[in-house]
């Protein structure tokens, strides 16, 4: 009886937390200006770009987003906002320009990287690498 | 005699070098902005009738520090950096002071700011002799991918002033010392970077100089020189993204009659993140003020007089 109660309670907590994140995402959509949304990625996703993107990902992104983009980095537990799941098909529905904009500008816990990575081609290389995380 | 005159001229020129570099910042402005200009392809360049932008080699080193030496790196424009450097005692006393960890340690706090992508300036204070430093670092050349520039070239200069009680000095000028270093580095491949750095130390006061003056009257030469040349050879090996092995060797070149400094041999591990670099290592240098390290190091690696140290840097971008 007690075990059943704990199971149901755990389930309720999981549902509340998940719904909370979902509601936060829905209530706080991240608008991307059309200029960026329609921006063409000027950097080819060749081996050189992916290597650059991977190195920058390991240095700047991995601690929150995790090694494979699942949002399970070592700092993820301390974040107030959900770092997202970059392997999900939903994430990859957005354009390269949208990912570029979000990486450059940041929001809430997500820092903007346009000052730390002043070379825009390097941010585009991160976008190219992020595309490889799709499952 | 003629040689001494020529060397004197050269030393004066080296002392003036940082000021020459600072005044030439405007001349190099074209290059310094090129670092931050988005690259264009050759086809685009032909269309725009301009030469293709240089592709610079990036991340030759991940930090401005390579154990006890500077690297060619100048953080990007607008970066504010705080450094905490720590050196414990030598390990040769064994368990008595827990391999130096409980011995008297030396600490250095440093703060620097990148005024441009090529020019960094900062101040630091070190516990040993309460030494304040002001320093400038200027990236003269950056290695390019096409080997147009096969190496990166950076100049580093500092002026240090000891702020202990005046009873410790005869003249106010005895508190001052200077250090100049030319850093030459090449990123050989994604895993290996190497650096060679000749340096010049000038000490206004050297131990024994007043005794020397007395000796000079009897026709003998000074025992220690005020200027001291040395060279550092260092390298970095990438184990994986964000983790590196560091190695460094400092060789004194100037020979003094007494109290010659010992070379420094050091080996360490570096871990970097977006805003931090953490280095932990073993080496012989204790002082952290580079001129005092090069001029006064008495820890001898042949006698296992190694000490444990660490460097932590924190970056903020404005």
Short mmCIF file of C-alpha atoms in Angstrom, two decimals:
data_model
loop_
_atom_site.label_atom_id
_atom_site.label_comp_id
_atom_site.label_asym_id
_atom_site.label_seq_id
_atom_site.Cartn_x
_atom_site.Cartn_y
_atom_site.Cartn_z
CA UNK A 1 0.00 0.00 0.00
CA UNK A 2 2.81 2.33 1.05
CA UNK A 3 4.85 1.45 -2.06
CA UNK A 4 1.84 2.19 -4.26
CA UNK A 5 1.39 5.56 -2.59
CA UNK A 6 5.07 6.47 -3.14
CA UNK A 7 4.83 5.40 -6.78
CA UNK A 8 1.74 7.55 -7.40
CA UNK A 9 3.29 10.49 -5.57
CA UNK A 10 6.50 10.21 -7.65
CA UNK A 11 4.42 10.06 -10.81
CA UNK A 12 2.51 13.21 -9.83
CA UNK A 13 5.77 15.06 -9.09
CA UNK A 14 7.26 14.03 -12.45
CA UNK A 15 4.07 15.12 -14.27
CA UNK A 16 4.05 18.50 -12.47
CA UNK A 17 7.71 19.17 -13.25
CA UNK A 18 7.38 18.11 -16.90
CA UNK A 19 4.19 20.12 -17.32
CA UNK A 20 5.91 23.06 -15.65
CA UNK A 21 8.74 23.01 -18.18
CA UNK A 22 6.29 22.52 -21.03
CA UNK A 23 4.16 25.44 -19.84
CA UNK A 24 7.27 27.60 -19.40
CA UNK A 25 8.29 26.83 -22.98
CA UNK A 26 4.81 27.60 -24.26
CA UNK A 27 4.45 30.75 -22.19
CA UNK A 28 7.93 31.93 -23.05
CA UNK A 29 8.44 31.30 -26.72
CA UNK A 30 11.79 32.58 -27.96
CA UNK A 31 10.93 34.95 -30.79
CA UNK A 32 13.55 35.15 -33.51
CA UNK A 33 13.60 38.23 -35.78
CA UNK A 34 12.80 37.37 -39.40
CA UNK A 35 16.16 38.72 -40.46
CA UNK A 36 17.86 35.92 -38.54
CA UNK A 37 15.17 33.28 -39.13
CA UNK A 38 15.70 33.56 -42.88
CA UNK A 39 19.46 33.97 -42.71
CA UNK A 40 21.40 31.51 -44.85
CA UNK A 41 24.19 29.59 -43.16
CA UNK A 42 27.33 30.87 -44.94
CA UNK A 43 29.58 28.10 -43.59
CA UNK A 44 29.53 24.71 -45.26
CA UNK A 45 29.15 21.81 -42.84
CA UNK A 46 32.44 20.28 -43.97
CA UNK A 47 34.94 18.41 -41.79
CA UNK A 48 36.82 21.60 -40.89
CA UNK A 49 33.66 23.40 -39.76
CA UNK A 50 32.41 20.40 -37.76
CA UNK A 51 35.80 20.09 -36.05
CA UNK A 52 35.70 23.80 -35.11
CA UNK A 53 32.08 23.48 -33.97
CA UNK A 54 32.81 20.41 -31.88
CA UNK A 55 35.77 22.11 -30.14
CA UNK A 56 33.67 25.21 -29.38
CA UNK A 57 30.76 23.04 -28.22
CA UNK A 58 33.07 21.22 -25.79
CA UNK A 59 34.41 24.52 -24.45
CA UNK A 60 31.29 26.68 -24.26
CA UNK A 61 28.14 24.52 -24.46
CA UNK A 62 28.79 21.03 -23.13
CA UNK A 63 28.73 21.91 -19.42
CA UNK A 64 24.98 22.72 -19.65
CA UNK A 65 23.72 20.99 -22.81
CA UNK A 66 25.67 17.77 -22.30
CA UNK A 67 28.09 15.98 -24.56
CA UNK A 68 25.38 14.84 -26.98
CA UNK A 69 22.95 17.75 -26.50
CA UNK A 70 20.49 15.93 -24.26
CA UNK A 71 20.53 18.77 -21.73
CA UNK A 72 22.35 16.64 -19.18
CA UNK A 73 25.57 18.61 -18.69
CA UNK A 74 27.29 18.89 -15.30
CA UNK A 75 25.77 22.35 -14.69
CA UNK A 76 22.27 21.46 -15.96
CA UNK A 77 20.90 20.69 -12.51
CA UNK A 78 21.68 24.23 -11.32
CA UNK A 79 19.80 25.90 -14.17
CA UNK A 80 16.41 27.58 -13.70
CA UNK A 81 15.54 27.04 -17.35
CA UNK A 82 15.42 23.81 -19.30
CA UNK A 83 18.51 23.48 -21.52
CA UNK A 84 16.41 21.53 -24.05
CA UNK A 85 17.02 18.34 -25.96
CA UNK A 86 19.04 18.99 -29.10
CA UNK A 87 18.65 15.43 -30.34
CA UNK A 88 14.86 15.83 -30.66
CA UNK A 89 13.26 16.30 -34.08
CA UNK A 90 11.28 19.30 -32.75
CA UNK A 91 14.47 21.21 -32.04
CA UNK A 92 15.72 20.66 -35.57
CA UNK A 93 12.54 22.09 -37.11
CA UNK A 94 13.97 25.58 -36.53
CA UNK A 95 16.23 27.18 -39.11
CA UNK A 96 20.00 27.51 -38.89
CA UNK A 97 19.49 31.25 -38.55
CA UNK A 98 17.27 30.76 -35.48
CA UNK A 99 19.91 28.63 -33.75
CA UNK A 100 22.55 31.18 -34.73
CA UNK A 101 20.45 34.01 -33.23
CA UNK A 102 19.78 32.16 -29.96
CA UNK A 103 23.46 31.22 -29.60
CA UNK A 104 24.59 34.78 -30.29
CA UNK A 105 22.08 36.64 -28.14
CA UNK A 106 21.21 34.25 -25.32
CA UNK A 107 18.29 34.50 -22.89
CA UNK A 108 17.83 33.81 -19.16
CA UNK A 109 20.39 31.18 -18.12
CA UNK A 110 21.65 30.86 -21.68
CA UNK A 111 24.49 33.37 -22.15
CA UNK A 112 24.93 35.19 -25.44
CA UNK A 113 28.16 34.29 -27.19
CA UNK A 114 28.57 37.13 -29.66
CA UNK A 115 31.17 38.81 -27.41
CA UNK A 116 32.95 35.65 -26.37
CA UNK A 117 33.01 34.28 -29.94
CA UNK A 118 33.34 37.42 -32.08
CA UNK A 119 33.99 35.47 -35.29
CA UNK A 120 30.48 34.79 -36.65
CA UNK A 121 31.73 31.89 -38.78
CA UNK A 122 32.63 30.08 -35.58
CA UNK A 123 29.05 30.43 -34.29
CA UNK A 124 27.83 29.07 -37.64
CA UNK A 125 30.22 26.15 -37.11
CA UNK A 126 28.55 25.50 -33.75
CA UNK A 127 25.19 25.48 -35.60
CA UNK A 128 26.63 22.93 -38.06
CA UNK A 129 27.82 20.76 -35.19
CA UNK A 130 24.48 21.02 -33.36
CA UNK A 131 22.80 19.61 -36.49
CA UNK A 132 24.86 16.43 -36.08
CA UNK A 133 23.27 15.82 -32.65
CA UNK A 134 19.88 14.90 -34.21
CA UNK A 135 18.84 11.31 -33.63
CA UNK B 1 84.54 47.63 -24.91
CA UNK B 2 82.78 48.14 -28.23
CA UNK B 3 80.68 45.01 -27.53
CA UNK B 4 79.62 46.35 -24.14
CA UNK B 5 78.54 49.61 -25.78
CA UNK B 6 76.50 47.71 -28.41
CA UNK B 7 74.86 45.50 -25.77
CA UNK B 8 74.03 48.60 -23.74
CA UNK B 9 72.33 50.14 -26.77
CA UNK B 10 70.40 46.93 -27.38
CA UNK B 11 69.20 46.78 -23.78
CA UNK B 12 68.04 50.40 -23.94
CA UNK B 13 66.11 49.59 -27.12
CA UNK B 14 64.51 46.56 -25.46
CA UNK B 15 63.48 48.70 -22.50
CA UNK B 16 61.82 51.17 -24.84
CA UNK B 17 60.14 48.41 -26.89
CA UNK B 18 56.79 48.35 -25.05
CA UNK B 19 56.37 52.09 -25.51
CA UNK B 20 57.25 51.80 -29.20
CA UNK B 21 54.68 49.01 -29.53
CA UNK B 22 52.03 51.02 -27.71
CA UNK B 23 52.60 54.01 -29.95
CA UNK B 24 52.44 51.77 -33.02
CA UNK B 25 49.00 50.45 -32.06
CA UNK B 26 47.40 52.86 -34.51
CA UNK B 27 49.64 51.58 -37.29
CA UNK B 28 48.59 48.00 -36.60
CA UNK B 29 44.91 48.88 -36.28
CA UNK B 30 44.20 47.39 -39.70
CA UNK B 31 45.57 44.02 -38.59
CA UNK B 32 43.93 44.02 -35.20
CA UNK B 33 40.46 44.60 -36.63
CA UNK B 34 41.10 41.90 -39.25
CA UNK B 35 40.93 39.33 -36.46
CA UNK B 36 37.34 40.24 -35.76
CA UNK B 37 36.25 40.77 -39.35
CA UNK B 38 34.17 37.92 -40.77
CA UNK B 39 36.16 35.93 -43.30
CA UNK B 40 35.20 36.16 -46.97
CA UNK B 41 35.76 33.51 -49.58
CA UNK B 42 38.08 34.12 -52.50
CA UNK B 43 35.12 34.30 -54.90
CA UNK B 44 33.42 36.97 -52.79
CA UNK B 45 36.69 38.85 -52.65
CA UNK B 46 37.03 38.81 -56.43
CA UNK B 47 33.46 40.10 -56.74
CA UNK B 48 34.21 42.87 -54.27
CA UNK B 49 37.63 43.42 -55.82
CA UNK B 50 39.37 43.01 -52.47
CA UNK B 51 42.05 40.62 -51.21
CA UNK B 52 40.78 37.61 -49.20
CA UNK B 53 40.97 38.08 -45.43
CA UNK B 54 43.70 36.18 -43.62
CA UNK B 55 42.60 33.08 -41.76
CA UNK B 56 44.24 33.19 -38.37
CA UNK B 57 45.15 30.12 -36.40
CA UNK B 58 43.14 30.12 -33.19
CA UNK B 59 43.67 28.74 -29.72
CA UNK B 60 47.42 28.21 -29.93
CA UNK B 61 47.06 28.27 -26.16
CA UNK B 62 43.93 28.37 -24.02
CA UNK B 63 45.21 30.75 -21.38
CA UNK B 64 47.56 33.72 -21.07
CA UNK B 65 49.62 31.50 -18.73
CA UNK B 66 51.76 28.50 -19.44
CA UNK B 67 52.74 27.59 -15.85
CA UNK B 68 55.20 30.40 -14.97
CA UNK B 69 55.45 32.06 -18.37
CA UNK B 70 53.08 34.11 -20.46
CA UNK B 71 51.79 32.68 -23.75
CA UNK B 72 51.30 34.52 -27.05
CA UNK B 73 47.58 34.71 -26.30
CA UNK B 74 45.87 38.06 -25.81
CA UNK B 75 42.19 37.59 -24.83
CA UNK B 76 39.62 39.06 -27.19
CA UNK B 77 38.76 42.77 -27.00
CA UNK B 78 36.79 43.75 -23.93
CA UNK B 79 37.81 40.74 -21.84
CA UNK B 80 38.43 41.33 -18.15
CA UNK B 81 40.44 38.60 -16.50
CA UNK B 82 41.20 37.77 -12.89
CA UNK B 83 44.09 35.43 -12.09
CA UNK B 84 44.84 33.58 -8.87
CA UNK B 85 48.26 31.95 -8.83
CA UNK B 86 49.56 29.86 -5.97
CA UNK B 87 52.90 28.19 -5.23
CA UNK B 88 53.41 25.88 -2.27
CA UNK B 89 56.78 25.03 -0.67
CA UNK B 90 59.22 22.53 -2.16
CA UNK B 91 58.40 18.85 -1.78
CA UNK B 92 61.91 17.84 -0.63
CA UNK B 93 61.05 18.11 3.11
CA UNK B 94 58.71 15.17 2.66
CA UNK B 95 56.07 14.46 5.28
CA UNK B 96 57.51 17.11 7.64
CA UNK B 97 55.54 19.82 5.86
CA UNK B 98 53.39 17.44 3.84
CA UNK B 99 55.44 17.74 0.69
CA UNK B 100 55.42 21.53 0.78
CA UNK B 101 51.64 21.94 1.03
CA UNK B 102 51.95 23.17 4.66
CA UNK B 103 55.08 25.23 3.98
CA UNK B 104 55.05 28.98 3.44
CA UNK B 105 53.28 29.58 0.14
CA UNK B 106 53.33 32.39 -2.35
CA UNK B 107 50.19 33.94 -3.84
CA UNK B 108 49.65 36.29 -6.77
CA UNK B 109 46.44 38.10 -7.65
CA UNK B 110 46.27 39.63 -11.11
CA UNK B 111 43.73 41.64 -13.07
CA UNK B 112 43.98 42.47 -16.73
CA UNK B 113 41.88 43.92 -19.50
CA UNK B 114 42.11 43.61 -23.29
CA UNK B 115 41.86 47.11 -24.71
CA UNK B 116 41.94 45.70 -28.25
CA UNK B 117 42.20 42.20 -29.69
CA UNK B 118 45.96 42.69 -29.64
CA UNK B 119 46.70 44.77 -26.55
CA UNK B 120 46.27 43.67 -22.96
CA UNK B 121 47.24 45.59 -19.85
CA UNK B 122 47.03 44.69 -16.20
CA UNK B 123 48.18 44.90 -12.59
CA UNK B 124 49.06 42.21 -10.09
CA UNK B 125 50.26 41.84 -6.54
CA UNK B 126 52.43 39.01 -5.23
CA UNK B 127 52.86 38.14 -1.57
CA UNK B 128 56.64 37.67 -1.82
CA UNK B 129 58.19 41.09 -1.02
CA UNK B 130 54.69 42.60 -1.50
CA UNK B 131 55.49 43.12 -5.16
CA UNK B 132 53.11 45.07 -7.38
CA UNK B 133 53.39 44.68 -11.15
CA UNK B 134 52.03 46.69 -14.03
CA UNK B 135 52.23 44.94 -17.39
CA UNK B 136 51.41 45.21 -21.08
CA UNK B 137 51.20 42.52 -23.70
CA UNK B 138 50.95 43.15 -27.41
CA UNK B 139 50.26 40.58 -30.13
CA UNK B 140 52.50 41.71 -32.98
CA UNK B 141 51.71 38.87 -35.39
CA UNK B 142 49.25 36.00 -35.38
CA UNK B 143 50.00 32.71 -37.13
CA UNK B 144 47.92 32.24 -40.28
CA UNK B 145 46.47 29.06 -41.72
CA UNK B 146 48.15 29.53 -45.09
CA UNK B 147 51.55 29.88 -43.40
CA UNK B 148 51.84 33.51 -44.51
CA UNK B 149 52.85 34.03 -40.89
CA UNK B 150 54.23 30.69 -39.68
CA UNK B 151 54.39 31.81 -36.05
CA UNK B 152 52.61 34.10 -33.61
CA UNK B 153 54.72 36.85 -32.10
CA UNK B 154 53.82 38.68 -28.89
CA UNK B 155 55.70 41.13 -26.71
CA UNK B 156 55.33 41.21 -22.92
CA UNK B 157 56.77 43.81 -20.56
CA UNK B 158 56.29 44.57 -16.92
CA UNK B 159 57.51 46.92 -14.24
CA UNK B 160 57.52 45.66 -10.67
CA UNK B 161 57.77 47.62 -7.44
CA UNK B 162 58.30 46.09 -4.02
CA UNK B 163 56.18 47.76 -1.33
CA UNK B 164 57.74 46.49 1.87
CA UNK B 165 58.77 48.95 4.63
CA UNK B 166 61.41 51.48 3.60
CA UNK B 167 63.87 50.00 6.12
CA UNK B 168 64.39 47.20 3.61
CA UNK B 169 65.82 49.54 0.96
CA UNK B 170 68.62 52.07 0.72
CA UNK B 171 67.21 54.02 -2.22
CA UNK B 172 63.57 54.26 -3.36
CA UNK B 173 64.72 53.12 -6.81
CA UNK B 174 65.94 49.84 -5.29
CA UNK B 175 62.30 48.73 -5.17
CA UNK B 176 61.98 48.62 -8.97
CA UNK B 177 62.68 45.84 -11.47
CA UNK B 178 61.71 45.21 -15.10
CA UNK B 179 61.03 42.24 -17.34
CA UNK B 180 60.70 42.07 -21.13
CA UNK B 181 59.95 38.96 -23.15
CA UNK B 182 59.45 38.14 -26.81
CA UNK B 183 57.05 35.21 -27.17
CA UNK B 184 57.29 33.18 -30.38
CA UNK B 185 54.80 30.33 -30.77
CA UNK B 186 53.52 27.95 -33.38
CA UNK B 187 50.48 25.73 -33.30
CA UNK B 188 51.90 22.72 -35.11
CA UNK B 189 48.62 20.83 -35.28
CA UNK B 190 45.40 20.49 -33.30
CA UNK B 191 47.23 18.66 -30.55
CA UNK B 192 50.62 20.34 -30.25
CA UNK B 193 51.65 23.96 -29.72
CA UNK B 194 55.19 25.09 -28.91
CA UNK B 195 56.66 28.36 -27.72
CA UNK B 196 60.15 29.85 -27.39
CA UNK B 197 60.55 33.03 -25.38
CA UNK B 198 63.81 34.90 -24.83
CA UNK B 199 63.64 37.42 -21.98
CA UNK B 200 65.54 40.26 -20.39
CA UNK B 201 65.37 41.04 -16.68
CA UNK B 202 66.67 44.28 -15.21
CA UNK B 203 67.03 44.56 -11.43
CA UNK B 204 67.70 48.04 -10.07
CA UNK B 205 69.05 46.46 -6.91
CA UNK B 206 70.91 43.17 -6.74
CA UNK B 207 72.07 41.47 -3.56
CA UNK B 208 75.71 42.23 -2.93
CA UNK B 209 75.94 45.28 -5.17
CA UNK B 210 77.23 47.54 -2.40
CA UNK B 211 79.83 44.98 -1.41
CA UNK B 212 80.69 44.87 -5.11
CA UNK B 213 81.29 48.60 -5.15
CA UNK B 214 83.86 48.11 -2.43
CA UNK B 215 85.45 45.27 -4.36
CA UNK B 216 85.52 47.36 -7.52
CA UNK B 217 87.87 49.80 -5.77
CA UNK B 218 90.37 47.00 -5.51
CA UNK B 219 90.07 46.47 -9.24
CA UNK B 220 87.71 43.48 -9.21
CA UNK B 221 84.59 43.23 -11.36
CA UNK B 222 81.02 43.25 -10.01
CA UNK B 223 79.79 39.88 -8.79
CA UNK B 224 76.24 40.19 -10.13
CA UNK B 225 74.97 42.02 -13.15
CA UNK B 226 71.83 44.13 -13.18
CA UNK B 227 70.73 42.70 -16.54
CA UNK B 228 69.97 39.04 -16.99
CA UNK B 229 69.05 37.16 -20.15
CA UNK B 230 67.11 33.88 -20.18
CA UNK B 231 65.09 31.75 -22.57
CA UNK B 232 61.98 29.66 -22.05
CA UNK B 233 61.00 26.67 -24.17
CA UNK B 234 57.47 25.42 -23.61
CA UNK B 235 54.79 23.27 -25.17
CA UNK B 236 51.22 22.09 -24.88
CA UNK B 237 49.73 18.75 -25.83
CA UNK B 238 45.95 18.28 -26.14
CA UNK B 239 44.71 15.08 -24.51
CA UNK B 240 41.06 15.84 -25.36
CA UNK B 241 38.92 18.94 -25.79
CA UNK B 242 39.50 21.13 -22.75
CA UNK B 243 42.35 19.06 -21.27
CA UNK B 244 46.05 19.59 -21.99
CA UNK B 245 49.50 18.58 -20.78
CA UNK B 246 51.87 21.52 -20.27
CA UNK B 247 55.66 21.46 -20.16
CA UNK B 248 58.14 24.28 -19.72
CA UNK B 249 61.89 24.77 -19.32
CA UNK B 250 63.62 28.05 -18.45
CA UNK B 251 67.34 28.37 -19.07
CA UNK B 252 69.32 31.29 -17.61
CA UNK B 253 71.80 32.65 -20.16
CA UNK B 254 73.68 35.41 -18.32
CA UNK B 255 76.43 34.15 -16.03
CA UNK B 256 77.08 36.02 -12.79
CA UNK B 257 80.11 35.66 -10.56
CA UNK B 258 77.96 34.40 -7.67
CA UNK B 259 74.41 33.29 -6.99
CA UNK B 260 73.59 32.09 -10.49
CA UNK B 261 69.92 31.14 -10.77
CA UNK B 262 68.99 27.54 -11.49
CA UNK B 263 66.97 26.54 -14.54
CA UNK B 264 63.28 25.82 -14.09
CA UNK B 265 61.69 22.57 -15.22
CA UNK B 266 57.94 22.21 -14.94
CA UNK B 267 55.21 19.84 -16.01
CA UNK B 268 51.48 20.23 -15.51
CA UNK B 269 47.88 19.65 -16.50
CA UNK B 270 45.49 22.28 -17.82
CA UNK B 271 41.70 22.08 -17.82
CA UNK B 272 39.70 24.82 -19.54
CA UNK B 273 36.06 25.80 -19.79
CA UNK B 274 34.26 28.70 -21.41
CA UNK B 275 35.37 31.18 -18.76
CA UNK B 276 38.07 29.43 -16.75
CA UNK B 277 41.48 27.89 -17.14
CA UNK B 278 42.89 25.77 -14.35
CA UNK B 279 46.50 24.63 -14.35
CA UNK B 280 48.10 22.37 -11.74
CA UNK B 281 51.78 21.52 -12.02
CA UNK B 282 55.14 20.83 -10.45
CA UNK B 283 58.10 23.09 -11.12
CA UNK B 284 61.01 24.93 -9.52
CA UNK B 285 59.91 28.58 -9.72
CA UNK B 286 58.42 30.06 -6.54
CA UNK B 287 58.33 33.84 -6.96
CA UNK B 288 55.72 34.32 -9.75
CA UNK B 289 57.08 37.80 -10.53
CA UNK B 290 58.92 36.76 -13.70
CA UNK B 291 62.07 38.83 -13.14
CA UNK B 292 62.51 37.42 -9.64
CA UNK B 293 61.96 33.88 -10.93
CA UNK B 294 64.55 34.30 -13.64
CA UNK B 295 67.06 36.17 -11.50
CA UNK B 296 66.78 34.54 -8.07
CA UNK B 297 65.54 30.97 -8.48
CA UNK B 298 67.58 28.74 -6.17
CA UNK B 299 65.39 25.63 -6.44
CA UNK B 300 67.38 23.03 -8.31
CA UNK B 301 65.56 20.28 -10.19
CA UNK B 302 68.65 18.08 -9.86
CA UNK B 303 68.12 18.17 -6.07
CA UNK B 304 64.41 17.39 -6.49
CA UNK B 305 63.49 20.89 -5.25
CA UNK B 306 60.15 20.89 -7.00
CA UNK B 307 57.05 22.58 -5.72
CA UNK B 308 53.36 22.18 -6.47
CA UNK B 309 51.50 25.16 -7.89
CA UNK B 310 48.29 26.12 -9.59
CA UNK B 311 46.98 28.94 -11.78
CA UNK B 312 43.29 29.82 -12.05
CA UNK B 313 41.99 32.38 -14.52
CA UNK B 314 38.45 33.71 -14.77
CA UNK B 315 37.27 35.68 -17.81
CA UNK B 316 34.43 38.15 -18.21
CA UNK B 317 33.48 39.67 -21.54
CA UNK B 318 32.20 43.24 -21.74
#
